[in-house]
CSV table of C-alpha atoms in Angstrom, one decimal:
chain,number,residue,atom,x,y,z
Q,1,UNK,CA,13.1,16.1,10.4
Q,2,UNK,CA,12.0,16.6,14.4
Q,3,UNK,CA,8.9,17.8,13.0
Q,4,UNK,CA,8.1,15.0,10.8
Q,5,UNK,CA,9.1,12.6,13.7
Q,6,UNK,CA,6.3,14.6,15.9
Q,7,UNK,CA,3.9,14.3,13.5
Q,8,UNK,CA,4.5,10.6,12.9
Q,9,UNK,CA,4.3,9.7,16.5
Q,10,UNK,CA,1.4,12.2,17.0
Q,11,UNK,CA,-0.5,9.9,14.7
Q,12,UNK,CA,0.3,7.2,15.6
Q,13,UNK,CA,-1.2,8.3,19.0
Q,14,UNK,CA,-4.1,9.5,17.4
Q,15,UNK,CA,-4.1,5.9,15.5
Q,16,UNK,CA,-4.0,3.7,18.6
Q,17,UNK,CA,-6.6,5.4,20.0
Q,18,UNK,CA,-9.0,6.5,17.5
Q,19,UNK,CA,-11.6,4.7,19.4
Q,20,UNK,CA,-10.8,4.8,22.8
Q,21,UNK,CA,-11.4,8.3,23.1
Q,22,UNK,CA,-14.8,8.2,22.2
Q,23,UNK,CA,-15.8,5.2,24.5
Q,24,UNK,CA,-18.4,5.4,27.0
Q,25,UNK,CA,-18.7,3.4,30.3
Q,26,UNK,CA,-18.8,-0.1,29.6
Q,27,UNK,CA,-18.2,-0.3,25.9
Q,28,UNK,CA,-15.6,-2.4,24.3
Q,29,UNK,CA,-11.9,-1.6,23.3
Q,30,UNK,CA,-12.1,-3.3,20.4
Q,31,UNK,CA,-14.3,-2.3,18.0
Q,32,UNK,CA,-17.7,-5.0,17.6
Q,33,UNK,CA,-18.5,-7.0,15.0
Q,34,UNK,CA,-21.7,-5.9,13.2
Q,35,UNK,CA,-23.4,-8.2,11.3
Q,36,UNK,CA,-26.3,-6.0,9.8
Q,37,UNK,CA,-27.9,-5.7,6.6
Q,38,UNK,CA,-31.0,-3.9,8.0
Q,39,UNK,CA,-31.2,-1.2,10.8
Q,40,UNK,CA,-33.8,0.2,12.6
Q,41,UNK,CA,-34.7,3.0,10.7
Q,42,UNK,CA,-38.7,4.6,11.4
Q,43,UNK,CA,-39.7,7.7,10.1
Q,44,UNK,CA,-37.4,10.0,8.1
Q,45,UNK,CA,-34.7,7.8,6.5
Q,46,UNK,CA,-32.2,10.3,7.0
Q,47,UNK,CA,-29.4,8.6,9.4
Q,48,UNK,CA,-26.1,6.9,9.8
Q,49,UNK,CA,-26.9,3.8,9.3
Q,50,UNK,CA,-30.0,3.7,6.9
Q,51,UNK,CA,-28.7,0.2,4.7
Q,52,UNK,CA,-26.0,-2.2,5.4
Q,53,UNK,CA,-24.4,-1.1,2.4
Q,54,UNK,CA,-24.7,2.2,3.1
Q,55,UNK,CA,-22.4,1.9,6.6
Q,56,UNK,CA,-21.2,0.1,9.4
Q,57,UNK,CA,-20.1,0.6,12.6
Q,58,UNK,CA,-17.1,-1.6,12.2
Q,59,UNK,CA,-16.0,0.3,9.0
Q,60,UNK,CA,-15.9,3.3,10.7
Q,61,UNK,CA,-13.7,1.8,13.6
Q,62,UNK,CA,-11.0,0.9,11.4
Q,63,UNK,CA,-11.6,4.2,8.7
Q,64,UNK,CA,-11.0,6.4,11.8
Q,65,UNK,CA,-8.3,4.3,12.7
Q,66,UNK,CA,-6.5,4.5,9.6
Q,67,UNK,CA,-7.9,8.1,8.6
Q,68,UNK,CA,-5.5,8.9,12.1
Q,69,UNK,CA,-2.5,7.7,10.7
Q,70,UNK,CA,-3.4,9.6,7.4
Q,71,UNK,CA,-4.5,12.5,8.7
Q,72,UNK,CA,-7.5,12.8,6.3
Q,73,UNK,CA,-11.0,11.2,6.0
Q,74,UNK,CA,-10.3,7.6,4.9
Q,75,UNK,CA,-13.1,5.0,3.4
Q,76,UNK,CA,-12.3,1.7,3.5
Q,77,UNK,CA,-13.2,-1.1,0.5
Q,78,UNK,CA,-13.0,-5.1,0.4
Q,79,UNK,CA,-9.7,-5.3,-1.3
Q,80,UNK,CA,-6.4,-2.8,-2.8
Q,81,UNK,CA,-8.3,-3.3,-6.1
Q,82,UNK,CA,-11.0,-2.0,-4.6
Q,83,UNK,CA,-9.8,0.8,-3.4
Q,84,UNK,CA,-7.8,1.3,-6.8
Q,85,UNK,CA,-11.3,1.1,-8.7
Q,86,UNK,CA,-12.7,3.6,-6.5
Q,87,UNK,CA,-9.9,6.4,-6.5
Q,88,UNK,CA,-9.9,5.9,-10.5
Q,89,UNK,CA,-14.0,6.4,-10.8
Q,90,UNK,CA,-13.5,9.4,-8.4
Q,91,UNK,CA,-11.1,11.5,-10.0
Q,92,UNK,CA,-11.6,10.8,-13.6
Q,93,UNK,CA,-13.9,11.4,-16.4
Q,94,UNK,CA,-14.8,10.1,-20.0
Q,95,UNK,CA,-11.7,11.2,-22.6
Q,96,UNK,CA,-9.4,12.2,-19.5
Q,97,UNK,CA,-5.9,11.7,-19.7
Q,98,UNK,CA,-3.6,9.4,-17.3
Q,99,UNK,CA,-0.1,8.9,-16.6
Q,100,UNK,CA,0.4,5.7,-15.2
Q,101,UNK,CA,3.9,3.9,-14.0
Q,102,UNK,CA,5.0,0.9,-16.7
Q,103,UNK,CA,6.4,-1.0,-13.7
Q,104,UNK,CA,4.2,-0.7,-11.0
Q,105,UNK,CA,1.5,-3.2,-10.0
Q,106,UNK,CA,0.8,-4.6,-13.2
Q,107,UNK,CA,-3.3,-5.4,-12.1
Q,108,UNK,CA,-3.6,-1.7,-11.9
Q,109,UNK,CA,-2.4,-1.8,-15.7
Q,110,UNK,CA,-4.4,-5.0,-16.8
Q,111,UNK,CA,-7.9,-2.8,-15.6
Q,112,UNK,CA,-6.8,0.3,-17.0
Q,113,UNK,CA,-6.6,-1.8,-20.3
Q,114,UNK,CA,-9.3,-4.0,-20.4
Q,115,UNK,CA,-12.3,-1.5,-18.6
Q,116,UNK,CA,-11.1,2.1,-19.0
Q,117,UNK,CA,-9.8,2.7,-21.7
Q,118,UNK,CA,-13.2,1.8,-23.5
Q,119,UNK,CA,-14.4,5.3,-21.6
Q,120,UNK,CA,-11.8,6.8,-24.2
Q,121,UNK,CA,-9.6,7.3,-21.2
Q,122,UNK,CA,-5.9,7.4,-22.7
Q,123,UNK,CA,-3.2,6.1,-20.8
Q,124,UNK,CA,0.2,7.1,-21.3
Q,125,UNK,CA,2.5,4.2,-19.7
Q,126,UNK,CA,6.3,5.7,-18.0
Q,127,UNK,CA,8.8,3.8,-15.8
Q,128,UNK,CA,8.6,5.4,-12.1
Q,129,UNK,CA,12.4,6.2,-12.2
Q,130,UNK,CA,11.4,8.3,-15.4
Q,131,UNK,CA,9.1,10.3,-13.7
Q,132,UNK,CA,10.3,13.1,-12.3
Q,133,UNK,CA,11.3,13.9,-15.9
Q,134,UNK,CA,8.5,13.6,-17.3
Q,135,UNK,CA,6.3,16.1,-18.7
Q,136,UNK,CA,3.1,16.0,-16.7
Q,137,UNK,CA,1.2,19.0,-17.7
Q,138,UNK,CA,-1.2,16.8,-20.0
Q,139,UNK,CA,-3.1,14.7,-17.6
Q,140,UNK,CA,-5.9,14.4,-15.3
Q,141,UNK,CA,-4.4,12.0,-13.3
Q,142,UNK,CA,-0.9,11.3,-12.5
Q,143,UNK,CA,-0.3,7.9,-11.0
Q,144,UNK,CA,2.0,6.8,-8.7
Q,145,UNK,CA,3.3,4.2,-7.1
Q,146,UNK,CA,6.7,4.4,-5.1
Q,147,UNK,CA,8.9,2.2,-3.8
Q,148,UNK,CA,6.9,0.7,-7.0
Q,149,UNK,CA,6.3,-3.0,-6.8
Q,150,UNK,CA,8.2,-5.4,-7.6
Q,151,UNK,CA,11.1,-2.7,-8.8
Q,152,UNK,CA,11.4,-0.7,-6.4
Q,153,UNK,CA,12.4,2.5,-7.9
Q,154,UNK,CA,11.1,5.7,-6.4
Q,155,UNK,CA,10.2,9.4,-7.4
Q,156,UNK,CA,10.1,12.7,-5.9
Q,157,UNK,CA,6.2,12.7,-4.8
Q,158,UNK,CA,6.1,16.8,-3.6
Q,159,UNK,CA,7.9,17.8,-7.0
Q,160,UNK,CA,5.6,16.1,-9.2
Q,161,UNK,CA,2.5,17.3,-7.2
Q,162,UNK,CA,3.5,20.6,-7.4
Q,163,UNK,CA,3.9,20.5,-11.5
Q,164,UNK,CA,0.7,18.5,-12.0
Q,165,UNK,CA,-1.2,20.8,-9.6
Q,166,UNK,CA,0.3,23.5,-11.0
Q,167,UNK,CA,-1.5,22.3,-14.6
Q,168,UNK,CA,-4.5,21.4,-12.9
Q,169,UNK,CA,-4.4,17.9,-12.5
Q,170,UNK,CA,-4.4,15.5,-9.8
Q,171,UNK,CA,-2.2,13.2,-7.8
Q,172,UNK,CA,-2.8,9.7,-6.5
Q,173,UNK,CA,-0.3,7.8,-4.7
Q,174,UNK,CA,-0.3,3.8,-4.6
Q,175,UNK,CA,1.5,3.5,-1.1
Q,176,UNK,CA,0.8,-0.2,-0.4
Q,177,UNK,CA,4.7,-1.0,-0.3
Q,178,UNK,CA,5.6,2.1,1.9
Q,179,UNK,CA,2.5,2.4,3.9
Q,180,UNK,CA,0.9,6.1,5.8
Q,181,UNK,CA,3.9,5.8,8.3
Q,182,UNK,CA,7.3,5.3,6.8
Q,183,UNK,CA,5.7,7.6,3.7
Q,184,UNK,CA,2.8,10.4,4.3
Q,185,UNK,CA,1.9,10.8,0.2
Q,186,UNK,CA,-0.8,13.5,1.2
Q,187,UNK,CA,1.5,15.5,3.3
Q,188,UNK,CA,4.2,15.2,0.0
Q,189,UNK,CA,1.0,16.7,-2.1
Q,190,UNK,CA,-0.8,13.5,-3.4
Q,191,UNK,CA,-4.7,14.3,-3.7
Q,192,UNK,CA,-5.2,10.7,-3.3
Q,193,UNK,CA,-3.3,7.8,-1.5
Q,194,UNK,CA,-4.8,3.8,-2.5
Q,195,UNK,CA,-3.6,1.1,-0.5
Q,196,UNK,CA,-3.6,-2.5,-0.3
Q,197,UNK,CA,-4.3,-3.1,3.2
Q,198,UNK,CA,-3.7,-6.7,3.2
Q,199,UNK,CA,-0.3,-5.9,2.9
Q,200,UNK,CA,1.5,-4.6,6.0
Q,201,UNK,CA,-1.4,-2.2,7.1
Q,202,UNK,CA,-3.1,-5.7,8.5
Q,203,UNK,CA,-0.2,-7.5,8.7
Q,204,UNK,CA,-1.5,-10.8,9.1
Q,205,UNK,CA,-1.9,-12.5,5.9
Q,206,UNK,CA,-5.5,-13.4,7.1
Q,207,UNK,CA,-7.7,-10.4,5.4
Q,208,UNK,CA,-8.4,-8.7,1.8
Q,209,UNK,CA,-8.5,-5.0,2.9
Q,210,UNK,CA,-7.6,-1.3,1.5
Q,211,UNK,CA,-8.7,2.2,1.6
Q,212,UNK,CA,-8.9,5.8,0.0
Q,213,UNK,CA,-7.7,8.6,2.0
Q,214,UNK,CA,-8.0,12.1,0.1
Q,215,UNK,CA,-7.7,15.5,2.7
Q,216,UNK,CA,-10.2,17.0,-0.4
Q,217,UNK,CA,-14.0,16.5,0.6
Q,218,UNK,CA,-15.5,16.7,-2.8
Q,219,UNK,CA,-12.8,14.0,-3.8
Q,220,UNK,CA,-13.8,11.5,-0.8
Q,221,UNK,CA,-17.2,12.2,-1.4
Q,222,UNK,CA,-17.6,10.7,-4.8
Q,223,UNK,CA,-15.5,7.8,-3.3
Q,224,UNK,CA,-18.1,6.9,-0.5
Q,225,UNK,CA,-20.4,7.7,-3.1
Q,226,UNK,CA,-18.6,5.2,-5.3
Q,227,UNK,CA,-18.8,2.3,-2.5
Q,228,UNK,CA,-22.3,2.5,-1.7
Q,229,UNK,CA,-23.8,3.1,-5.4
Q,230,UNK,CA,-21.2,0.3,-6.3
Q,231,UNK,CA,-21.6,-1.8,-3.9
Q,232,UNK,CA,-18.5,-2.4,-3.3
Q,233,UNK,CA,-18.6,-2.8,0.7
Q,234,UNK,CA,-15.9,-4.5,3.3
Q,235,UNK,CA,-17.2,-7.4,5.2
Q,236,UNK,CA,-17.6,-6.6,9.2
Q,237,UNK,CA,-15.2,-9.2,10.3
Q,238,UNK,CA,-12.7,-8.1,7.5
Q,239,UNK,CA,-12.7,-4.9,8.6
Q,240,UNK,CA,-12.6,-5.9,12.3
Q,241,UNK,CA,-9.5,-8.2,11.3
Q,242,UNK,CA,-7.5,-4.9,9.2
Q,243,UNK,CA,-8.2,-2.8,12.6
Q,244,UNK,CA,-7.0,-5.5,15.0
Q,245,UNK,CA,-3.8,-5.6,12.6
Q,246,UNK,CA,-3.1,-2.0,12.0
Q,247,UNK,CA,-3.0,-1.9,16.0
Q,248,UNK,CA,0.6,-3.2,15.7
Q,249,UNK,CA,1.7,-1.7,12.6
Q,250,UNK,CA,4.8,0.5,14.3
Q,251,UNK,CA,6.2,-2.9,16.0
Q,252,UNK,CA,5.9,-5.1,13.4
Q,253,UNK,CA,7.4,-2.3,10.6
Q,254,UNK,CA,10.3,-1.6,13.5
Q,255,UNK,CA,11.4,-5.5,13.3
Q,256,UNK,CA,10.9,-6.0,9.8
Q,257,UNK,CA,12.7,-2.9,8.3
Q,258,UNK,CA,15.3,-3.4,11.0
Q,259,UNK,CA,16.0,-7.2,9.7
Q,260,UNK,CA,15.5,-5.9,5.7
Q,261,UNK,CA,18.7,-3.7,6.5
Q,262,UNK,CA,20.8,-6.3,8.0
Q,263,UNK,CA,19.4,-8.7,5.0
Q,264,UNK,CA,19.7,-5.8,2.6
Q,265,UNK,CA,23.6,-6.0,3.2
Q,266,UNK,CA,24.2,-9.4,3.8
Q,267,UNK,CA,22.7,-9.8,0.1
Q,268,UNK,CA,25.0,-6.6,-1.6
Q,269,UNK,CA,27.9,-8.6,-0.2
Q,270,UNK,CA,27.2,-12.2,-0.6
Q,271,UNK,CA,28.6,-14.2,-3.8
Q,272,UNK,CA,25.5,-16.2,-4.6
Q,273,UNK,CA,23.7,-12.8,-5.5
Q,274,UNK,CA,24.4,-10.8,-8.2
Q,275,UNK,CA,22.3,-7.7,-7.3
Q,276,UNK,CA,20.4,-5.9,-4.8
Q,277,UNK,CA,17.6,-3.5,-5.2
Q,278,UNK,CA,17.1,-2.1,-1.7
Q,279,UNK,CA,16.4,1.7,-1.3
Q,280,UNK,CA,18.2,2.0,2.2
Q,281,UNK,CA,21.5,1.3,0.6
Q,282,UNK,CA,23.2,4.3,-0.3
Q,283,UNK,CA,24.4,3.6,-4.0
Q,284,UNK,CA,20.6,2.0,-4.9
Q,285,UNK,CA,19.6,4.5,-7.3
Q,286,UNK,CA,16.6,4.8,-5.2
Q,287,UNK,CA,18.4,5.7,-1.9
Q,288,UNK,CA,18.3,9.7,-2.7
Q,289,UNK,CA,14.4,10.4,-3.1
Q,290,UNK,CA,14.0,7.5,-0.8
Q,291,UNK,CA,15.8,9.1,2.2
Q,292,UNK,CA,14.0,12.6,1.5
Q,293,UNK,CA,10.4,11.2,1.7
Q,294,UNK,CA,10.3,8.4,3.5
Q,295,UNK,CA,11.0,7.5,7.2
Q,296,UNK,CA,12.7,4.2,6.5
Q,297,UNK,CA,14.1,2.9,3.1
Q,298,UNK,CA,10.8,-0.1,3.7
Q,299,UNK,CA,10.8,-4.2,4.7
Q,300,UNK,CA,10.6,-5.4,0.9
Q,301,UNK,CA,14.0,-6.1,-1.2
Q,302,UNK,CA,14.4,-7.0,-5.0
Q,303,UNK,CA,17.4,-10.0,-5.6
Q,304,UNK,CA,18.8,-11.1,-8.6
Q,305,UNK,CA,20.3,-14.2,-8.9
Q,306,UNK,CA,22.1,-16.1,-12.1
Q,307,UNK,CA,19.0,-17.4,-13.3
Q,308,UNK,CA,15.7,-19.1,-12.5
Q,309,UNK,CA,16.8,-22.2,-11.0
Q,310,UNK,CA,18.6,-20.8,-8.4
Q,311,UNK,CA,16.0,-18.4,-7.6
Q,312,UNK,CA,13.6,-21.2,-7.0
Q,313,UNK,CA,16.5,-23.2,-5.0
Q,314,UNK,CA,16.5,-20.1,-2.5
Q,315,UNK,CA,13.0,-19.5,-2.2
Q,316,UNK,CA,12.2,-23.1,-1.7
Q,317,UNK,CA,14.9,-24.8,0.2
Q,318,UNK,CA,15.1,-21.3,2.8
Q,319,UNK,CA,13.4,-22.7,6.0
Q,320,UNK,CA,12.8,-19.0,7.1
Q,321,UNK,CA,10.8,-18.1,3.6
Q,322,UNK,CA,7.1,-19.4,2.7
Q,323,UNK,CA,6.7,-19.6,-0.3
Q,324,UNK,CA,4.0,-17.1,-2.1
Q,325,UNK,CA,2.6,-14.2,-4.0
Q,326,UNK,CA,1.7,-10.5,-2.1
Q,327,UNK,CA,4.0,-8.9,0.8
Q,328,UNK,CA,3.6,-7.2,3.8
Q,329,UNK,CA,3.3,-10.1,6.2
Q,330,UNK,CA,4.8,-11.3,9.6
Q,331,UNK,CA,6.7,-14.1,7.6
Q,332,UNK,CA,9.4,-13.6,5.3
Q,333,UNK,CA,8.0,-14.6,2.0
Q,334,UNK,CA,9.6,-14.2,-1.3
Q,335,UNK,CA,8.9,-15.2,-5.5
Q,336,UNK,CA,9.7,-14.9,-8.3
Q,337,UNK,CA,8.1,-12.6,-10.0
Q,338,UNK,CA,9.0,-13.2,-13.8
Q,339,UNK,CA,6.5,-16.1,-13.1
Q,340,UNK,CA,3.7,-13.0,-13.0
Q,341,UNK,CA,4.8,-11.3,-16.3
Q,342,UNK,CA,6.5,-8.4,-14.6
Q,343,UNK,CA,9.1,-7.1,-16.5
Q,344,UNK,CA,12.3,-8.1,-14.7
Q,345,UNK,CA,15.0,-11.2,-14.9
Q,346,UNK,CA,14.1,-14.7,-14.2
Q,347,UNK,CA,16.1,-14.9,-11.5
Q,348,UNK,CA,14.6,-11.8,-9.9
Q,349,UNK,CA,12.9,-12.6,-6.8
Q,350,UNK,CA,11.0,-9.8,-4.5
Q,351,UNK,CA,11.6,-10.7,-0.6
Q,352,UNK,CA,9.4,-9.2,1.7
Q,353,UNK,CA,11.0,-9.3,5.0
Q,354,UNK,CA,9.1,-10.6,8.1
Q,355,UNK,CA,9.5,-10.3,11.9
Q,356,UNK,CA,11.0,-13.5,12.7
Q,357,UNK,CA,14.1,-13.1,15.8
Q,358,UNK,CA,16.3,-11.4,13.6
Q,359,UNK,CA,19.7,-13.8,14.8
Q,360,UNK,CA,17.7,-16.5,13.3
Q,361,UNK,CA,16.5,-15.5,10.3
Q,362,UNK,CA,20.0,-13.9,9.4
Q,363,UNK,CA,21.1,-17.1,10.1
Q,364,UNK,CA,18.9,-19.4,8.1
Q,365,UNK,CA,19.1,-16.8,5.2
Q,366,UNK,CA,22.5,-17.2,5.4
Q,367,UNK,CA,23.1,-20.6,5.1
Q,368,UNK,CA,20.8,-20.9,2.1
Q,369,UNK,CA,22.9,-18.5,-0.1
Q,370,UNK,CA,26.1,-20.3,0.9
Q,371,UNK,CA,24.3,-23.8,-0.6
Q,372,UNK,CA,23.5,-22.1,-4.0
C-alpha cells in the first residue's frame, strides 16, 4: 500500500509540473493558447507541427499533463465519446469479438449498436458485477467500466487482464467515474484506459474533454493515427480549460470523496432512503474489489428512494444540488436516471458529490431528506 501511495504522489508531482520542467527563461506557466490551423512549414514537411490537425502545442500541455498522472503516453480528443470512438477503432477489427458491460454508460452501448456492429463486430452484453465470472477467453476486447455508471458495481481489473491476456486479447478500462488517481487501470493490466475528461479530470463543468492513455506504442499509435486521419481534434482553448482543471484535481477529489463518505452514511441511516449504493461502505457489495484497487471508494453515490416523486422532490427542492445530467463537478448535482433509460428504479437517483464546505452541505442535505 506505501508503494502505491509513492507512486500516486510521485505522479502527481510529475502531473503538476509536466510543464514547468521544461520551461525556458521567460515562458509562461500556463500553457498558451494556440490558435493555428497553418504553421510555418518550408522545405521538407517533416515536423511537429506540419497541420493544425495534425498537432498543437496546447494538446501536448495537457497530454503530458495527464500522460503524468497515467504514467503512459496519453492523446487527448474533443469529448469522452471521442475518446471512446478512438480506443474502439484502435484495438479492433472487422468480425472481432467484444465483451461489453450491460450497465455501464449506455452511449457506449447505443454506438456499439447502431455503427459497429455493421463491421460484423459481435457484442456480447454482461452486467460489471458478473464479470469476474465470466468467461473471457473469446474476445478481442474486453470492456470495462468500474465503479460503472450509474450502478456502481465494480470488478477485479488485474484478474480479468490477466485471463484475457492470457487468451490474447485486450483490456480497455472506462475510468471516467474513478479517474488515473483514486484507480491506475494500466498499472491493474488494462491495455487501454478512456476517460471522460469533463467529468472530474477538468472539474469545472465548463469543457467537453477526454483522452486515451495506452503504455503499448503500437496501440497509441493507431490512436493518434485515428485523431488526425479522423479528424477528430480538441479545440486549443478546450484543452487549455481541461489542463487548467486537472491542476487541482487531488484538492478537489480530497473534499469531495471526504463529503461523499460523510453523505454516504448519513444516506444508509436516514428513513427517507431506502438504499445506498456507495462502494466505501463496507457491506456495498462493491466495497471488497473497491478497497483492493482503488485509493478511495470515489465522490459519486447511487440512492434509492420510494418512488419517482420523491426523487424529484430531493433533487429539486435541495438548495445544495443543481439539478443536471454528467458528474464530476465542483457542485453537488444529482438525477434521476430512469429518465435516461438506464436500467435501475425510478426513484434511483445518482449524486455526484461536490466540494461545497462540508458543515453546510451536510446540513442542507440533511434537512431535505427530513422534509420528504
Amino acid at each position: 500500500m506505501r508503494k502505491d501511495i509513492e507512486a500516486r504522489n510521485r505522479r502527481m508531482m510529475e502531473m503538476l509540473h509536466a510543464r514547468a520542467a521544461k520551461l525556458t527563461r521567460g515562458e509562461s506557466l500556463t500553457p498558451p493558447i494556440v490558435n493555428a490551423a497553418k504553421y510555418a512549414l518550408p522545405g521538407d514537411p517533416e515536423h511537429a507541427f506540419p497541420y493544425g490537425r495534425f498537432d498543437n502545442p496546447t494538446w501536448q500541455s495537457v497530454e503530458a499533463a495527464i500522460g503524468a498522472l497515467e504514467d503512459a503516453e496519453t492523446v487527448c480528443f474533443p469529448s469522452g465519446m471521442a475518446a471512446v470512438t478512438a480506443a474502439i477503432m484502435a484495438a479492433l477489427k472487422p468480425k472481432a469479438k467484444v465483451l461489453l458491460p450491460s450497465d455501464g454508460y449506455y452511449t457506449v452501448r447505443v454506438l456499439m449498436d447502431e455503427f459497429f456492429r455493421q463491421h460484423d463486430i459481435e457484442v456480447t452484453e454482461v452486467a460489471t458485477a458478473d464479470m469476474d465470472r465470466h468467461d473471457v477467453s473469446a474476445y478481442d476486447l474486453v470492456w470495462l467500466e468500474t465503479p460503472s455508471n450509474p450502478g456502481l458495481d465494480t470488478c477485479d481489473i488485474a484478474a480479468i487482464a490477466e485471463r484475457t491476456h492470457a487468451a490474447g486479447g485486450l483490456v480497455c478500462v472506462d475510468n471516467t467515474t474513478a479517474t488515473p488517481l483514486l484507480q491506475p487501470t494500466l498499472d491493474l493490466g488494462a491495455d487501454l484506459t478512456v476517460s471522460s475528461d469533463t467529468k472530474a479530470l477538468a472539474g469545472h463543468s465548463d469543457v467537453l474533454f477526454g483522452h486515451v492513455s495506452a503504455r503499448n506504442g503500437d496501440l497509441i499509435e493507431r490512436v493518434r493515427q485515428w485523431r488526425k486521419l479522423s479528424g477528430s481534434t480538441p479545440g486549443p482553448a478546450e484543452a487549455y480549460l481541461a489542463y487548467r482543471g486537472l491542476m487541482t484535481l487531488e484538492v478537489r477529489l480530497e473534499r469531495m470523496c471526504a463529503n461523499a463518505m460523510a453523505l454516504a452514511n448519513l444516506f444508509y441511516t436516514h428513513p427517507a432512503v431506502q438504499a445506498v449504493r456507495f462502494p466505501g461502505l463496507a457491506d456495498d457489495p462493491s466495497y471488497a474489489t473497491a478497497t483492493k484497487q482503488m485509493a478511495q471508494p470515489g465522490f459519486v453515490i447511487g440512492l434509492s428512494f420510494a418512488d419517482k416523486a420523491i426523487a424529484e422532490r430531493f433533487i429539486s427542492e435541495c438548495p445544495a444540488i443543481f439539478a443536471a445530467t454528467s458528474f464530476g463537478g465542483v457542485q453537488t448535482s444529482g438525477e434521476r436516471r430512469a429518465r435516461w433509460g438506464d436500467d435501475v428504479a425510478e426513484g434511483y437517483v445518482r449524486l455526484s458529490v461536490g466540494c461545497e464546505p462540508h458543515d453546510a452541505l451536510m446540513s442542507a442535505i440533511s434537512e431535505t431528506l427530513d422534509t420528504l
